[in-house]
Coordinates of C-alpha atoms and ligand atoms in Angstrom, one line a residue:
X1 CA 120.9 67.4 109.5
X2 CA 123.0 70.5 110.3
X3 CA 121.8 72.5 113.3
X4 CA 121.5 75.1 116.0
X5 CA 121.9 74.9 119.8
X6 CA 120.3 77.3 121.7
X7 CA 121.2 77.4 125.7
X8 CA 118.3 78.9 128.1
X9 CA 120.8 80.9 130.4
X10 CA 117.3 80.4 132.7
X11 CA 117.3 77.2 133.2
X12 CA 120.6 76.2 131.5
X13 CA 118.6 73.6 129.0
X14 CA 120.3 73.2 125.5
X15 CA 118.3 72.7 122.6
X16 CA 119.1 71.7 118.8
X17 CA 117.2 73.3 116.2
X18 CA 117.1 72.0 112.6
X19 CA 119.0 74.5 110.4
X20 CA 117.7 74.5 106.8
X21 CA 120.3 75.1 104.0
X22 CA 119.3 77.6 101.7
X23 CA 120.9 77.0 97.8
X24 CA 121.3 80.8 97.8
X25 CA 121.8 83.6 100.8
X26 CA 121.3 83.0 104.5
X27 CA 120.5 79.4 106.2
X28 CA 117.2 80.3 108.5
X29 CA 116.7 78.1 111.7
X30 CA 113.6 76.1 111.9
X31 CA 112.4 77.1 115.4
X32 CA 108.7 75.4 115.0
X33 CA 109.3 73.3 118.2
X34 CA 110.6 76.3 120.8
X35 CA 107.8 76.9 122.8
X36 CA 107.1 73.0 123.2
X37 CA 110.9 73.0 123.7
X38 CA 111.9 76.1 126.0
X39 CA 108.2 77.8 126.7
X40 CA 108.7 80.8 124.3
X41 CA 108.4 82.4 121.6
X42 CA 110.1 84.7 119.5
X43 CA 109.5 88.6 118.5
X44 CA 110.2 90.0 115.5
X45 CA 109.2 93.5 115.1
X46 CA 108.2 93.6 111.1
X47 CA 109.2 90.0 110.3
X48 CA 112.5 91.5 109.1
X49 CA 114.4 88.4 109.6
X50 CA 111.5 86.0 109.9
X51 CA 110.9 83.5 107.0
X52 CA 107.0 82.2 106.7
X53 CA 107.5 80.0 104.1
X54 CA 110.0 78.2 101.8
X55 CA 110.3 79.2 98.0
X56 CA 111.8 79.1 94.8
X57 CA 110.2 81.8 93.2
X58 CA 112.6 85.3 94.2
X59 CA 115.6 86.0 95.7
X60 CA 117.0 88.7 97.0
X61 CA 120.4 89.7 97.5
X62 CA 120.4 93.5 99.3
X63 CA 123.8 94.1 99.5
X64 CA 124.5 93.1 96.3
X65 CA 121.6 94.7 95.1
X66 CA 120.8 91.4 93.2
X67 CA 117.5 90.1 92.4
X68 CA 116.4 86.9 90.6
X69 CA 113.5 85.5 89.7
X70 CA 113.5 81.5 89.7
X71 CA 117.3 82.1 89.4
X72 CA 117.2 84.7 86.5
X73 CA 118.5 88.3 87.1
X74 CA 115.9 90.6 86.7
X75 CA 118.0 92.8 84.3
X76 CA 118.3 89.7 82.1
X77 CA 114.5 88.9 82.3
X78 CA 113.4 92.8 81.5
X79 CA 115.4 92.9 78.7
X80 CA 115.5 90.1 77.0
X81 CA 111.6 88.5 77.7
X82 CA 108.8 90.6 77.9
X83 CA 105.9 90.3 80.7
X84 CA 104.0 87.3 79.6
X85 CA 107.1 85.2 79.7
X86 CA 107.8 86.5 83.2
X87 CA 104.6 85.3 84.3
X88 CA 104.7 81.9 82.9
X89 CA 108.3 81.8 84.5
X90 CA 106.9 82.7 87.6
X91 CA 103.5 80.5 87.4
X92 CA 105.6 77.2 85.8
X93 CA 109.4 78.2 87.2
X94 CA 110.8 77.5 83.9
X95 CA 110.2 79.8 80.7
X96 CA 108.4 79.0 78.3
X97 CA 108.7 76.9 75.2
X98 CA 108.0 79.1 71.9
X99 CA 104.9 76.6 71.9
X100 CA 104.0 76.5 75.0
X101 CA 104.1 80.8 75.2
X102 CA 102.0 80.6 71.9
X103 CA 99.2 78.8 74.0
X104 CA 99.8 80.4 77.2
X105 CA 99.2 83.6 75.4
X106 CA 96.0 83.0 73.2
X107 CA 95.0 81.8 76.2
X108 CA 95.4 84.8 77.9
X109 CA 94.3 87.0 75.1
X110 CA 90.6 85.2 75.3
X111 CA 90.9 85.5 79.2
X112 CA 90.8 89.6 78.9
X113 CA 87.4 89.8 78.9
X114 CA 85.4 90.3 82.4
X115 CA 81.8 89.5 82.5
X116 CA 80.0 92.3 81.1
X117 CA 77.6 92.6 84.8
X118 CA 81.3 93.4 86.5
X119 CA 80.7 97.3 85.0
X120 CA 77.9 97.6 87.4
X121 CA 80.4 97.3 89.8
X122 CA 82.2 100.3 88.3
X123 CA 78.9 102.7 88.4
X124 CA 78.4 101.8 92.1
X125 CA 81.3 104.2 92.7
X126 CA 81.5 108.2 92.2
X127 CA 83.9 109.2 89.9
X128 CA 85.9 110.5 92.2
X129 CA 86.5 107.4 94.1
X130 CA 90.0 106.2 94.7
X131 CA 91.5 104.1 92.0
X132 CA 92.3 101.5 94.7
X133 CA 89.3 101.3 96.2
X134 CA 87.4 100.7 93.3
X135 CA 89.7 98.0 91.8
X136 CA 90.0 95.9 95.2
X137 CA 86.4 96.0 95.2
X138 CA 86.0 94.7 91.4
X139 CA 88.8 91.5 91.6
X140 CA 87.0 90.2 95.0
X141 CA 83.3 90.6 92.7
X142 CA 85.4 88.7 89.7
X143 CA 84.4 85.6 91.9
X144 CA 81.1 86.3 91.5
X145 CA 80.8 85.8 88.0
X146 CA 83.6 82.5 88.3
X147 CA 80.7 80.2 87.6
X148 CA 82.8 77.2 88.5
X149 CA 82.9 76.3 91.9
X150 CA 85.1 78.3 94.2
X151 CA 86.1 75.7 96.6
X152 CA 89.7 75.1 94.5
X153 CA 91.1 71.9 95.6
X154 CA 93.6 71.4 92.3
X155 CA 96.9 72.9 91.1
X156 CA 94.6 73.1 87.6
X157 CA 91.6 74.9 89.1
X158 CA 93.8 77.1 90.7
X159 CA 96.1 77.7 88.2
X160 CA 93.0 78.7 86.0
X161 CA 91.7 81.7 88.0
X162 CA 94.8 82.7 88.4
X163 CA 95.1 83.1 84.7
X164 CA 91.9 84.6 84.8
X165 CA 92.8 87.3 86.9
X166 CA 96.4 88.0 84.8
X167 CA 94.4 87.9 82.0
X168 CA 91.7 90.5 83.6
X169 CA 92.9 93.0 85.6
X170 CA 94.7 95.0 83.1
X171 CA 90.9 95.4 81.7
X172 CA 89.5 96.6 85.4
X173 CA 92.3 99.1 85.8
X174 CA 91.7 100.8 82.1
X175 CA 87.9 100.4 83.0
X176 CA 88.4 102.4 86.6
X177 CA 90.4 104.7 84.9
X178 CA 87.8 105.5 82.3
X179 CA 84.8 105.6 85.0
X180 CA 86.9 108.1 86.6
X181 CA 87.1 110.2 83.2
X182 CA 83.3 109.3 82.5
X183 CA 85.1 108.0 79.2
X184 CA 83.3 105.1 77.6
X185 CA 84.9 101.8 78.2
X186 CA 87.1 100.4 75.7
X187 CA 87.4 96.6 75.2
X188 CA 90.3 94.8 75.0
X189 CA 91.9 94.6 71.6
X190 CA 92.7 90.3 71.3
X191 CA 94.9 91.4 68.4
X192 CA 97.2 93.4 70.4
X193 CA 99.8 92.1 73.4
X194 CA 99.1 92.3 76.4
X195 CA 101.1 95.6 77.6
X196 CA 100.2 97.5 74.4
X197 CA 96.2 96.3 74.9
X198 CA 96.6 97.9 78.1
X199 CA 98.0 101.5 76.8
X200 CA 94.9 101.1 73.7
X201 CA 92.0 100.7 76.7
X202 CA 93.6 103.4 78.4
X203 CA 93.8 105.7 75.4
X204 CA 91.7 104.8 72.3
X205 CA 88.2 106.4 71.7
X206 CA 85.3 104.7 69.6
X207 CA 85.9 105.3 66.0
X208 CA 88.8 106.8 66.6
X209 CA 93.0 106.4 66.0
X210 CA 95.2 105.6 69.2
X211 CA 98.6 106.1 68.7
X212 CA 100.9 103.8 70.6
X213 CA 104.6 103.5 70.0
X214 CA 106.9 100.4 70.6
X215 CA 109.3 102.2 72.9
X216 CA 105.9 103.2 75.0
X217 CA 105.0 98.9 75.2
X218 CA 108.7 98.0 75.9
X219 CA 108.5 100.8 78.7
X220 CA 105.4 99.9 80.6
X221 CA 106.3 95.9 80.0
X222 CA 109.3 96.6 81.8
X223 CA 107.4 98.2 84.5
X224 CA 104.9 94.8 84.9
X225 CA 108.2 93.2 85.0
X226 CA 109.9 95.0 87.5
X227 CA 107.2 95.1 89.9
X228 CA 106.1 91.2 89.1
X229 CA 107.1 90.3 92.5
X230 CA 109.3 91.0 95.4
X231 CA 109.6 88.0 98.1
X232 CA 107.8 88.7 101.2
X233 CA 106.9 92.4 101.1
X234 CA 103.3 93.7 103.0
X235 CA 101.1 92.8 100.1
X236 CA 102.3 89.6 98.9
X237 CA 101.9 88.3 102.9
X238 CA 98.5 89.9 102.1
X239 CA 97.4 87.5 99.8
X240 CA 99.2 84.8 101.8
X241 CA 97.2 84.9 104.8
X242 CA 94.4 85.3 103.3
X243 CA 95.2 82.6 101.0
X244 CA 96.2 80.7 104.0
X245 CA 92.5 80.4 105.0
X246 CA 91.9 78.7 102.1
X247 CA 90.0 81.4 100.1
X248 CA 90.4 81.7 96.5
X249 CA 93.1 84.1 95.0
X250 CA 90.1 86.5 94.3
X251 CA 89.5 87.0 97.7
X252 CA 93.3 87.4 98.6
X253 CA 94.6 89.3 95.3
X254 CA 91.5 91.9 96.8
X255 CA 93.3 91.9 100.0
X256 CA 97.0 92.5 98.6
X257 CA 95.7 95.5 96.5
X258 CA 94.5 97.3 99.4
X259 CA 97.9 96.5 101.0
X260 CA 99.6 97.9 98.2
X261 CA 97.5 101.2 98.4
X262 CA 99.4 102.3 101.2
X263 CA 102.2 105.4 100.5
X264 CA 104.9 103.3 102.5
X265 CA 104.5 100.2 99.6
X266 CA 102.6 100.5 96.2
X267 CA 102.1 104.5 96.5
X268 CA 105.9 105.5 97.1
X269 CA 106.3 106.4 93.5
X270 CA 103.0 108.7 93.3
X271 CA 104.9 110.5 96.5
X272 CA 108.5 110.6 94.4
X273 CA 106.3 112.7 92.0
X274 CA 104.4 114.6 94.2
X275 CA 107.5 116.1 96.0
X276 CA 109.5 116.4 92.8
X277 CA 106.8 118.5 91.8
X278 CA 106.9 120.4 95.5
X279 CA 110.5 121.1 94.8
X280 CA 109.4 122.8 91.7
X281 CA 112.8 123.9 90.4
X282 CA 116.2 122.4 89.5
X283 CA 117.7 125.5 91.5
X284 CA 115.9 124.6 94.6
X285 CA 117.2 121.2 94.4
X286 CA 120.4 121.8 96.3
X287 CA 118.1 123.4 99.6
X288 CA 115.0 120.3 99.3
X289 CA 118.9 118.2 99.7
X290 CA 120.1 119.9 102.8
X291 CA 116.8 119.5 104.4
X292 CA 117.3 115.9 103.5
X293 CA 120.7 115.6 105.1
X294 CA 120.0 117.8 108.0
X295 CA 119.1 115.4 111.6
X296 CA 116.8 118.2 113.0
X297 CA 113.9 118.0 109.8
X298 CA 112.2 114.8 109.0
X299 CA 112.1 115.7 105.3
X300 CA 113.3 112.7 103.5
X301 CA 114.5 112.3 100.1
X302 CA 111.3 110.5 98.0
X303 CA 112.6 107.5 96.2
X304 CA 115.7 106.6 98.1
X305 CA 116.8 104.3 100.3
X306 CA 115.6 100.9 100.7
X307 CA 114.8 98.2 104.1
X308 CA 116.8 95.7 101.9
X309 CA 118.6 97.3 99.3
X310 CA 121.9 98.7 100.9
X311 CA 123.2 98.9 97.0
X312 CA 121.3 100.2 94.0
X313 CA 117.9 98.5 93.5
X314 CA 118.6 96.8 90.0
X315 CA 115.0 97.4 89.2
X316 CA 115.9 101.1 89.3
X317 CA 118.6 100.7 86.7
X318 CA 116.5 99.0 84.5
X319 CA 113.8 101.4 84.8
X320 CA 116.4 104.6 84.4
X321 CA 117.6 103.3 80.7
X322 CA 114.0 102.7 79.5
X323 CA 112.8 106.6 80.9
X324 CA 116.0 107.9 79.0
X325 CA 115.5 105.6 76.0
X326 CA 111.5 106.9 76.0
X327 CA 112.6 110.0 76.6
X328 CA 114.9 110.7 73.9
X329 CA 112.7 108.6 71.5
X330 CA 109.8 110.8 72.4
X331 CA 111.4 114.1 73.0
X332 CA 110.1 114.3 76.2
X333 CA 111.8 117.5 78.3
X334 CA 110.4 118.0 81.4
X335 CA 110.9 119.8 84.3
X336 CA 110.2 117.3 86.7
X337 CA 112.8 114.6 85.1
X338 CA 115.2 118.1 85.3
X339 CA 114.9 118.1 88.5
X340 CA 115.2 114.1 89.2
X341 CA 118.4 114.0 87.4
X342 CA 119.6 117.1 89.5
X343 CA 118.7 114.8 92.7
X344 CA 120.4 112.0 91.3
X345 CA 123.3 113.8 90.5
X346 CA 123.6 115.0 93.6
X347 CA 122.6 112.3 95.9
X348 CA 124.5 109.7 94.1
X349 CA 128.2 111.2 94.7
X350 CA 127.0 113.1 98.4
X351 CA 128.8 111.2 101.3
X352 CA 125.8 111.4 103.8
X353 CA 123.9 109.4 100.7
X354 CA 126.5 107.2 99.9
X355 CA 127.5 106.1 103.8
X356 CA 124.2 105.2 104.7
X357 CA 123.4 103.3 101.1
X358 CA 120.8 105.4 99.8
X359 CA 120.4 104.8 96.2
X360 CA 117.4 105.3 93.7
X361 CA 115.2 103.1 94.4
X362 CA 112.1 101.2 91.6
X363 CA 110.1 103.8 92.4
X364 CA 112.8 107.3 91.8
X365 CA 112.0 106.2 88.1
X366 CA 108.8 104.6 88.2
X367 CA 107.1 107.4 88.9
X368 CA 108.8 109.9 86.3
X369 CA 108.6 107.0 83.5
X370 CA 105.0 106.6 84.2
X371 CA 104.0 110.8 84.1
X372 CA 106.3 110.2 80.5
X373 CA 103.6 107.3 79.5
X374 CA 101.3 109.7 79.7
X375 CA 99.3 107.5 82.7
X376 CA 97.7 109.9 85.6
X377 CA 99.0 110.1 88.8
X378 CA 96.0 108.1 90.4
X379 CA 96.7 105.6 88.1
X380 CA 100.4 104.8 89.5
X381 CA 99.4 102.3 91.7
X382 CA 96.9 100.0 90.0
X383 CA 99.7 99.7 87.2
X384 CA 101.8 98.5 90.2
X385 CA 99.2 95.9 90.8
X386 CA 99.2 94.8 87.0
X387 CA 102.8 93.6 87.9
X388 CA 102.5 91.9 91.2
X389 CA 99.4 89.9 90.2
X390 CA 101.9 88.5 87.5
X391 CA 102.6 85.6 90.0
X392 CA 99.5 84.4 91.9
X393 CA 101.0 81.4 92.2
X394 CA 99.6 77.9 93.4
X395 CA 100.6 77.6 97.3
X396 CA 102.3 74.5 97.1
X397 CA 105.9 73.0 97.8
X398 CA 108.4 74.5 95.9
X399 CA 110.1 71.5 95.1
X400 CA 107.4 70.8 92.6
X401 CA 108.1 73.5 90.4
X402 CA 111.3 73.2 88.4
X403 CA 112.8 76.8 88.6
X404 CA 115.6 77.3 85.8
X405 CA 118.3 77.4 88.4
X406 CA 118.8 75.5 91.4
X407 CA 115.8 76.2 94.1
X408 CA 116.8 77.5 97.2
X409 CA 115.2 78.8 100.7
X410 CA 115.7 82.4 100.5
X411 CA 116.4 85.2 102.4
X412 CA 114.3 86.0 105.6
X413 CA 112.1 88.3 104.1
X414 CA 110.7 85.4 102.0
X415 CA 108.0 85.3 99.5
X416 CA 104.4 84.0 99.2
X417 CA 103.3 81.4 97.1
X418 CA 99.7 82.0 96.4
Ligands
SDX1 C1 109.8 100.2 98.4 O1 108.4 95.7 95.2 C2 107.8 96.2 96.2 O2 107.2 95.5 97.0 C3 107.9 97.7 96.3 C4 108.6 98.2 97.4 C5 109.9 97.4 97.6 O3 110.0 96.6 98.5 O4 110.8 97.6 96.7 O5 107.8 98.1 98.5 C6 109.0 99.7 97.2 O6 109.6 99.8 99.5 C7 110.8 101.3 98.1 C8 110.9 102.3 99.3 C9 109.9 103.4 99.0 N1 110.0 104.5 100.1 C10 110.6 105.6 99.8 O7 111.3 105.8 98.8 C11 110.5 106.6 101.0 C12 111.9 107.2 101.3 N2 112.8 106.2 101.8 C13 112.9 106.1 103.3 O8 111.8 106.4 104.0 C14 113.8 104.9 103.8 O9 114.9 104.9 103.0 C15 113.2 103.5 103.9 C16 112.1 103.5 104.9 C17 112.8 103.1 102.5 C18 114.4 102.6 104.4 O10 114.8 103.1 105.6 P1 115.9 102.2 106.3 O11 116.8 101.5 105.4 O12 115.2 101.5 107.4 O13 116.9 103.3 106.9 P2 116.7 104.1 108.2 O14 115.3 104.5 108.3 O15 117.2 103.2 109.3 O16 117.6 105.3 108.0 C19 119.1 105.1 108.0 C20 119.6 106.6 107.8 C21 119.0 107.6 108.8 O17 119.9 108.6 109.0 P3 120.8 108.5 110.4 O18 119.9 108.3 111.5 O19 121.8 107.4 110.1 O20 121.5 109.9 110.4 O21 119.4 107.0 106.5 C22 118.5 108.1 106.6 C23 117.9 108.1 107.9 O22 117.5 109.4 108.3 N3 117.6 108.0 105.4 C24 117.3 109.0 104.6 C25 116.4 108.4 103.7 N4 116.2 107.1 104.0 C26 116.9 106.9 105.1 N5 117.6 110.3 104.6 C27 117.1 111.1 103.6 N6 116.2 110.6 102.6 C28 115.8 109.3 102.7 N7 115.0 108.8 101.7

């Protein structure tokens, strides 16, 4: 077993730590034993560089600005498979068989439905309520109406609810959404896939059309993609500590969505918008940039930079050929995409930007692909949390999951498995 000496210059004692061998990125030191060892313990302001767990599911590569997904590159995975297969990927670490989607689908499709009594849940709230609040609220009463028992002590059992709660909460989103508009609430379509089911509750009205384009589907099925999961970011360690306690995923997908409400995490494309909009004109660009640059104001560019990614974040890329593809296919001109291409222009051949790695980040183009989907600002986020819950996964060793390419203890900043 390789391994680590440490030396307490105190008391001049040397101790070996085990040093586990990741397949991919950095080895991470196994320091379980130092307090019994040397009487400490360590700090780590934000659990930067502080694994809690070993997995196989993401990895992340920041410099490179690579990330994989049970050793697929994300770019590979949002072009050539959509959503569902992602999830399956993530649930199973392998893709799926043509036969083996076909079930996991239908299964899925059935799964859409929430028991009717959850829409009382919906008129408890003013219209006016946040999004977030009212969804975080709705997935923790799902358990309510899981009439099995919720004391999950199988991989089944628990791989179950969390297809329930895939399979569901696009259905609560459209359903806050349309309490928010005092729209009726439209059920879910079982002949339609999952990402376009989610643009017909959104926009169809009883007896009437909805139109919904394939280049709209392939857009927002990229975006579930993208955003399916991240390694160990606020509210993934959400749902693992509360899944830690042994509560159902219910309970701890509640808790990661009311992480994810936060402007630092799930909200940071709603504020790319909201200050694109602030900036108001492609000729005020080049000022809002100055302020950016300049040491003395605490403006900050919205959408760039990244803790991890010192490159560009390859979810951005993705996301920047689908908003031109749906915006050429849809004729979409607006003024605030005028004014994020200025930025990006700009930002992406300005030395203060480039020295200090500050690319477009996921949610630059998130944001602006999302106001082009025609879905409302208050809306951003619970979208965002249609992606992450794509991998409630079952919180056991990784070695039992066969991921497509070899498994390997990523980097500190390490995902949850639950
Ligand atoms: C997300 O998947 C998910 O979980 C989603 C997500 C994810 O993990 O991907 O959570 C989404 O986190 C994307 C980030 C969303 N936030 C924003 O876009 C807000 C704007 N970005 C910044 O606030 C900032 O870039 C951070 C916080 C994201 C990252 O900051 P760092 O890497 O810690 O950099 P830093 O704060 O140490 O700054 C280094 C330098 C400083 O200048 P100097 O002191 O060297 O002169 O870069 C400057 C900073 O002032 N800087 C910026 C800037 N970000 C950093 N200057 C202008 N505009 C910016 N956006």
């Amino acid at each position: 077993m390789k391994s680590v000496t440490l030396t307490d210059n105190q008391s001049g004692k040397r101790v070996e730590f085990p040093l586990l061998e990741s397949v991919l990125g950095s080895h991470v030191i196994d320091i379980s034993s130092l307090n019994k060892e040397l009487g400490y313990f360590t700090y780590d302001n934000g659990l930067g560089m502080t694994a809690s767990c070993t997995s196989t599911i993401t990895y992340i590569d920041g410099d490179k600005g690579e990330l994989l997904y049970r050793g697929y590159e994300i770019e590979e995975l949002a072009t050539n498979h959509n959503y569902l297969e992602v999830c399956y990927l993530l649930l199973n670490g392998e893709l799926p068989t043509p036969q083996e989607y076909r079930v996991f689908e239908d299964d899925m499709r059935i799964k859409r439905y929430p028991n009717e009594g959850i829409k009382k849940i919906f008129e408890a709230f003013p219209d006016k309520a946040h999004p977030m609040a009212v969804l975080s609220s709705a997935v923790s009463a799902l358990s309510a109406f899981h009439f099995q028992h919720l004391d999950i002590k199988t991989h089944q059992e628990y791989m179950e609810m969390a297809r329930r709660i895939i399979a569901k909460i696009p259905t609560l989103v459209a359903y806050t959404y349309r309490h928010s508009m005092g729209y009726p609430y439209i059920y879910p379509d079982p002949n339609r896939y999952f990402s376009e089911n989610f643009l017909y509750m959104m926009r169809a009205f009883p007896n009437g059309k909805v139109k919904i384009s394939q280049v709209e589907i392939d857009a927002l099925d990229a975006i579930f993609t993208l955003h399916a999961d991240h390694e160990q970011n606020a509210s993934t360690s959400a749902v693992r500590l509360v899944c830690s306690t042994g509560a159902h995923p219910y309970a701890a997908i509640s808790a990661g969505i009311n992480a994810l409400w936060g402007r630092a995490h799930g909200g940071a494309n709603e504020s790319v918008v909201d200050q694109l909009e602030m900036i108001g004109d492609v000729s005020k660009v080049d000022a809002f940039i100055a302020r950016a640059k300049d040491p003395n104001d605490d403006f900050r560019l919205m959408g760039f930079g990244h803790r991890v990614y010192k490159n560009f974040d390859p979810r951005a890329r993705v996301l920047k050929k689908m908003r031109d593809k749906l915006q050429a296919e849809l004729g979409i001109s607006s003024k605030i995409i005028e004014i994020a291409n200025r930025i990006e222009e700009i930002a992406l051949n300005d030395d203060y930007f480039v020295s200090r790695n500050l690319y477009p980040n996921i949610d630059f183009y998130s944001g602006t692909l999302l106001l082009a989907l025609q879905i409302p600002r208050s809306m951003f986020t619970p979208i965002f949390v249609i992606g992450r819950t794509g991998r409630v996964d079952y919180p056991m060793d990784g070695a039992k999951t066969r991921p497509k390419r070899q498994n390997h203890t990523p980097t500190p900043t390490l995902c949850g498995q639950c």
